[in-house]
Amino acid sequence: MLSRQQMEKVFDEIDRLEEYGRQANREVRTLLFELRPITLESRGLISAIESYHRQLTRSTQLKINVGVNHIPDDIPPKAANAIFSIIQEAVNNVRKHAAATEIWLSIHVDNGQFSLAIEDDGSGFDYDAVLEKYDELGSFGILNMNERTTLLGGKLEVLSPRPDGENGTRISVIVPLVNLYEQESPKVK
């Protein structure tokens, strides 16, 4: 028979294991969402961003601010996937490297331009050094974001420190709105 002290240790261990299980469940859900955001396919870009925001809020300590204005509901799937992938990559970079406490995500359409900005209050980085040594560092995230932006016919800009002189990084993507609608999904025969 276990003593009272031994029983307390057993219950403490059970509590600890339950918390590990809950954390593992959150991490698996986040990973599955990042691999295949079903909301993106079924309900579009804005719903996917809202769902991603909820998922991040549950799974990270970061304060995440999202602002979405005047975004059409009918952005073609290929363009929506590219935009969503850029957002995911930028947020993952912040989570892995920036030591940030807050992220700002802003998406809007103005004067025929689709604009996306992801900012953080983290440590920032030397953008030119990363570009020069990406193959040595095994860091392809920025290159992937740039390629996706280029395929959309847009422009990616990385500013670190942010333009206001604050610590952190600002990643901006600007794409002519008409270009998003030229991104048709392949036809199935």
Tab-separated table of C-alpha atoms in Angstrom:
chain	number	residue	atom	x	y	z
A	1	MET	CA	0.000	0.000	0.000
A	2	LEU	CA	1.217	3.480	-0.864
A	3	SER	CA	1.733	6.138	1.753
A	4	ARG	CA	-0.050	9.476	1.537
A	5	GLN	CA	3.159	11.135	0.305
A	6	GLN	CA	3.613	8.473	-2.383
A	7	MET	CA	-0.020	8.894	-3.470
A	8	GLU	CA	0.488	12.650	-3.817
A	9	LYS	CA	3.530	12.016	-6.013
A	10	VAL	CA	1.512	9.609	-8.162
A	11	PHE	CA	-1.304	12.158	-8.587
A	12	ASP	CA	1.192	14.910	-9.379
A	13	GLU	CA	2.742	12.672	-12.034
A	14	ILE	CA	-0.698	11.897	-13.496
A	15	ASP	CA	-1.472	15.635	-13.657
A	16	ARG	CA	1.856	16.275	-15.378
A	17	LEU	CA	1.224	13.499	-17.916
A	18	GLU	CA	-2.281	14.811	-18.625
A	19	GLU	CA	-0.836	18.261	-19.334
A	20	TYR	CA	1.763	16.714	-21.665
A	21	GLY	CA	-1.063	14.934	-23.466
A	22	ARG	CA	-3.071	18.155	-23.843
A	23	GLN	CA	0.013	20.003	-25.119
A	24	ALA	CA	0.795	17.208	-27.603
A	25	ASN	CA	-2.818	17.304	-28.820
A	26	ARG	CA	-2.619	21.092	-29.374
A	27	GLU	CA	0.664	20.722	-31.251
A	28	VAL	CA	-0.685	17.937	-33.488
A	29	ARG	CA	-3.801	19.984	-34.294
A	30	THR	CA	-1.652	22.992	-35.148
A	31	LEU	CA	0.596	20.884	-37.360
A	32	LEU	CA	-2.349	19.309	-39.176
A	33	PHE	CA	-3.910	22.708	-39.771
A	34	GLU	CA	-0.629	24.061	-41.111
A	35	LEU	CA	-0.166	21.098	-43.435
A	36	ARG	CA	-3.665	21.222	-44.874
A	37	PRO	CA	-5.938	24.085	-43.901
A	38	ILE	CA	-9.291	22.560	-44.840
A	39	THR	CA	-11.006	25.860	-44.073
A	40	LEU	CA	-9.041	27.464	-46.907
A	41	GLU	CA	-10.435	24.993	-49.420
A	42	SER	CA	-13.988	24.991	-48.130
A	43	ARG	CA	-14.583	28.591	-47.021
A	44	GLY	CA	-11.838	30.736	-48.513
A	45	LEU	CA	-8.913	32.873	-47.452
A	46	ILE	CA	-10.539	35.074	-44.808
A	47	SER	CA	-12.119	32.143	-42.948
A	48	ALA	CA	-8.801	30.291	-43.074
A	49	ILE	CA	-6.975	33.301	-41.616
A	50	GLU	CA	-9.572	33.602	-38.844
A	51	SER	CA	-9.245	29.893	-38.079
A	52	TYR	CA	-5.439	30.114	-38.115
A	53	HIS	CA	-5.630	33.092	-35.745
A	54	ARG	CA	-7.779	31.085	-33.303
A	55	GLN	CA	-5.401	28.125	-33.542
A	56	LEU	CA	-2.341	30.302	-32.894
A	57	THR	CA	-4.032	32.039	-29.985
A	58	ARG	CA	-4.639	28.659	-28.351
A	59	SER	CA	-1.191	27.227	-29.080
A	60	THR	CA	1.218	30.131	-28.475
A	61	GLN	CA	1.919	32.811	-25.915
A	62	LEU	CA	2.141	35.456	-28.655
A	63	LYS	CA	-0.383	38.253	-28.822
A	64	ILE	CA	-1.651	38.140	-32.397
A	65	ASN	CA	-3.504	41.084	-33.925
A	66	VAL	CA	-5.330	40.600	-37.224
A	67	GLY	CA	-6.836	43.310	-39.391
A	68	VAL	CA	-8.650	42.440	-42.618
A	69	ASN	CA	-10.349	45.085	-44.762
A	70	HIS	CA	-12.082	45.008	-48.141
A	71	ILE	CA	-10.884	41.532	-49.162
A	72	PRO	CA	-12.971	39.891	-51.890
A	73	ASP	CA	-14.554	36.545	-51.011
A	74	ASP	CA	-13.756	35.040	-54.398
A	75	ILE	CA	-9.944	34.987	-54.482
A	76	PRO	CA	-9.070	31.913	-56.577
A	77	PRO	CA	-7.779	28.876	-54.653
A	78	LYS	CA	-4.283	28.941	-56.157
A	79	ALA	CA	-3.746	32.576	-55.133
A	80	ALA	CA	-5.376	32.022	-51.726
A	81	ASN	CA	-3.063	29.060	-51.079
A	82	ALA	CA	0.005	31.121	-51.979
A	83	ILE	CA	-1.074	34.005	-49.727
A	84	PHE	CA	-1.902	31.698	-46.843
A	85	SER	CA	1.459	29.921	-47.214
A	86	ILE	CA	3.266	33.275	-47.054
A	87	ILE	CA	1.402	34.126	-43.847
A	88	GLN	CA	2.218	30.743	-42.309
A	89	GLU	CA	5.897	30.988	-43.214
A	90	ALA	CA	6.214	34.505	-41.812
A	91	VAL	CA	4.452	33.556	-38.567
A	92	ASN	CA	6.538	30.386	-38.217
A	93	ASN	CA	9.712	32.432	-38.663
A	94	VAL	CA	8.580	34.776	-35.902
A	95	ARG	CA	7.779	31.848	-33.616
A	96	LYS	CA	11.116	30.125	-34.259
A	97	HIS	CA	13.580	32.983	-34.459
A	98	ALA	CA	12.296	36.373	-33.324
A	99	ALA	CA	11.709	36.030	-29.570
A	100	ALA	CA	8.677	38.258	-30.163
A	101	THR	CA	5.741	38.875	-27.859
A	102	GLU	CA	3.383	40.317	-30.466
A	103	ILE	CA	2.529	39.889	-34.153
A	104	TRP	CA	0.442	42.206	-36.331
A	105	LEU	CA	-1.147	40.804	-39.496
A	106	SER	CA	-2.815	43.267	-41.830
A	107	ILE	CA	-4.529	42.456	-45.115
A	108	HIS	CA	-6.395	44.912	-47.278
A	109	VAL	CA	-7.198	45.922	-50.818
A	110	ASP	CA	-6.792	49.539	-51.820
A	111	ASN	CA	-6.543	51.153	-55.258
A	112	GLY	CA	-6.492	47.769	-56.977
A	113	GLN	CA	-3.598	46.491	-54.842
A	114	PHE	CA	-3.749	43.495	-52.516
A	115	SER	CA	-1.537	44.247	-49.513
A	116	LEU	CA	-0.341	41.908	-46.800
A	117	ALA	CA	1.889	42.934	-43.900
A	118	ILE	CA	3.214	40.798	-41.066
A	119	GLU	CA	5.086	42.625	-38.312
A	120	ASP	CA	6.583	41.498	-35.037
A	121	ASP	CA	8.265	43.112	-32.056
A	122	GLY	CA	11.057	40.550	-31.896
A	123	SER	CA	14.800	40.751	-32.248
A	124	GLY	CA	14.869	41.286	-36.010
A	125	PHE	CA	17.593	39.927	-38.274
A	126	ASP	CA	20.063	40.866	-40.970
A	127	TYR	CA	18.059	40.196	-44.132
A	128	ASP	CA	21.031	40.528	-46.506
A	129	ALA	CA	23.121	38.083	-44.452
A	130	VAL	CA	20.314	35.520	-44.526
A	131	LEU	CA	19.996	35.858	-48.302
A	132	GLU	CA	23.743	35.428	-48.759
A	133	LYS	CA	23.951	32.330	-46.569
A	134	TYR	CA	20.540	30.706	-46.915
A	135	ASP	CA	21.985	27.444	-48.251
A	136	GLU	CA	24.491	27.213	-45.383
A	137	LEU	CA	21.818	28.050	-42.830
A	138	GLY	CA	19.274	25.660	-44.343
A	139	SER	CA	16.831	28.558	-44.233
A	140	PHE	CA	14.525	28.683	-47.219
A	141	GLY	CA	11.476	30.394	-45.692
A	142	ILE	CA	12.188	33.860	-47.043
A	143	LEU	CA	13.063	32.438	-50.446
A	144	ASN	CA	9.788	30.504	-50.481
A	145	MET	CA	7.834	33.644	-49.581
A	146	ASN	CA	9.627	35.572	-52.313
A	147	GLU	CA	8.970	32.861	-54.918
A	148	ARG	CA	5.270	32.688	-54.049
A	149	THR	CA	5.009	36.467	-54.241
A	150	THR	CA	6.805	36.520	-57.596
A	151	LEU	CA	4.486	33.816	-58.968
A	152	LEU	CA	1.560	36.053	-58.028
A	153	GLY	CA	3.195	38.928	-59.911
A	154	GLY	CA	3.811	40.876	-56.729
A	155	LYS	CA	6.630	42.309	-54.674
A	156	LEU	CA	7.985	41.155	-51.303
A	157	GLU	CA	9.742	43.610	-49.018
A	158	VAL	CA	11.493	42.693	-45.764
A	159	LEU	CA	12.411	45.457	-43.331
A	160	SER	CA	14.335	44.688	-40.168
A	161	PRO	CA	14.245	46.743	-38.039
A	162	ARG	CA	10.713	47.875	-38.818
A	163	PRO	CA	10.218	51.174	-40.694
A	164	ASP	CA	9.143	52.972	-37.518
A	165	GLY	CA	12.579	52.242	-36.038
A	166	GLU	CA	11.176	49.734	-33.575
A	167	ASN	CA	12.726	46.316	-33.035
A	168	GLY	CA	11.339	43.467	-35.050
A	169	THR	CA	10.625	42.789	-38.674
A	170	ARG	CA	8.018	43.858	-41.211
A	171	ILE	CA	7.291	41.653	-44.201
A	172	SER	CA	5.127	43.275	-46.868
A	173	VAL	CA	3.594	41.706	-49.944
A	174	ILE	CA	1.902	43.841	-52.587
A	175	VAL	CA	0.171	42.234	-55.562
A	176	PRO	CA	-2.043	43.896	-58.163
A	177	LEU	CA	-5.511	42.534	-57.393
A	178	VAL	CA	-6.051	41.561	-61.021
A	179	ASN	CA	-3.043	39.206	-60.787
A	180	LEU	CA	-4.761	37.154	-58.092
A	181	TYR	CA	-7.588	36.391	-60.498
A	182	GLU	CA	-5.165	35.232	-63.159
A	183	GLN	CA	-4.127	32.392	-60.817
A	184	GLU	CA	-6.525	29.740	-61.999
A	185	SER	CA	-6.522	26.254	-60.597
A	186	PRO	CA	-5.540	23.542	-63.053
A	187	LYS	CA	-8.503	22.087	-64.912
A	188	VAL	CA	-9.272	18.433	-64.272
A	189	LYS	CA	-9.978	16.502	-67.461
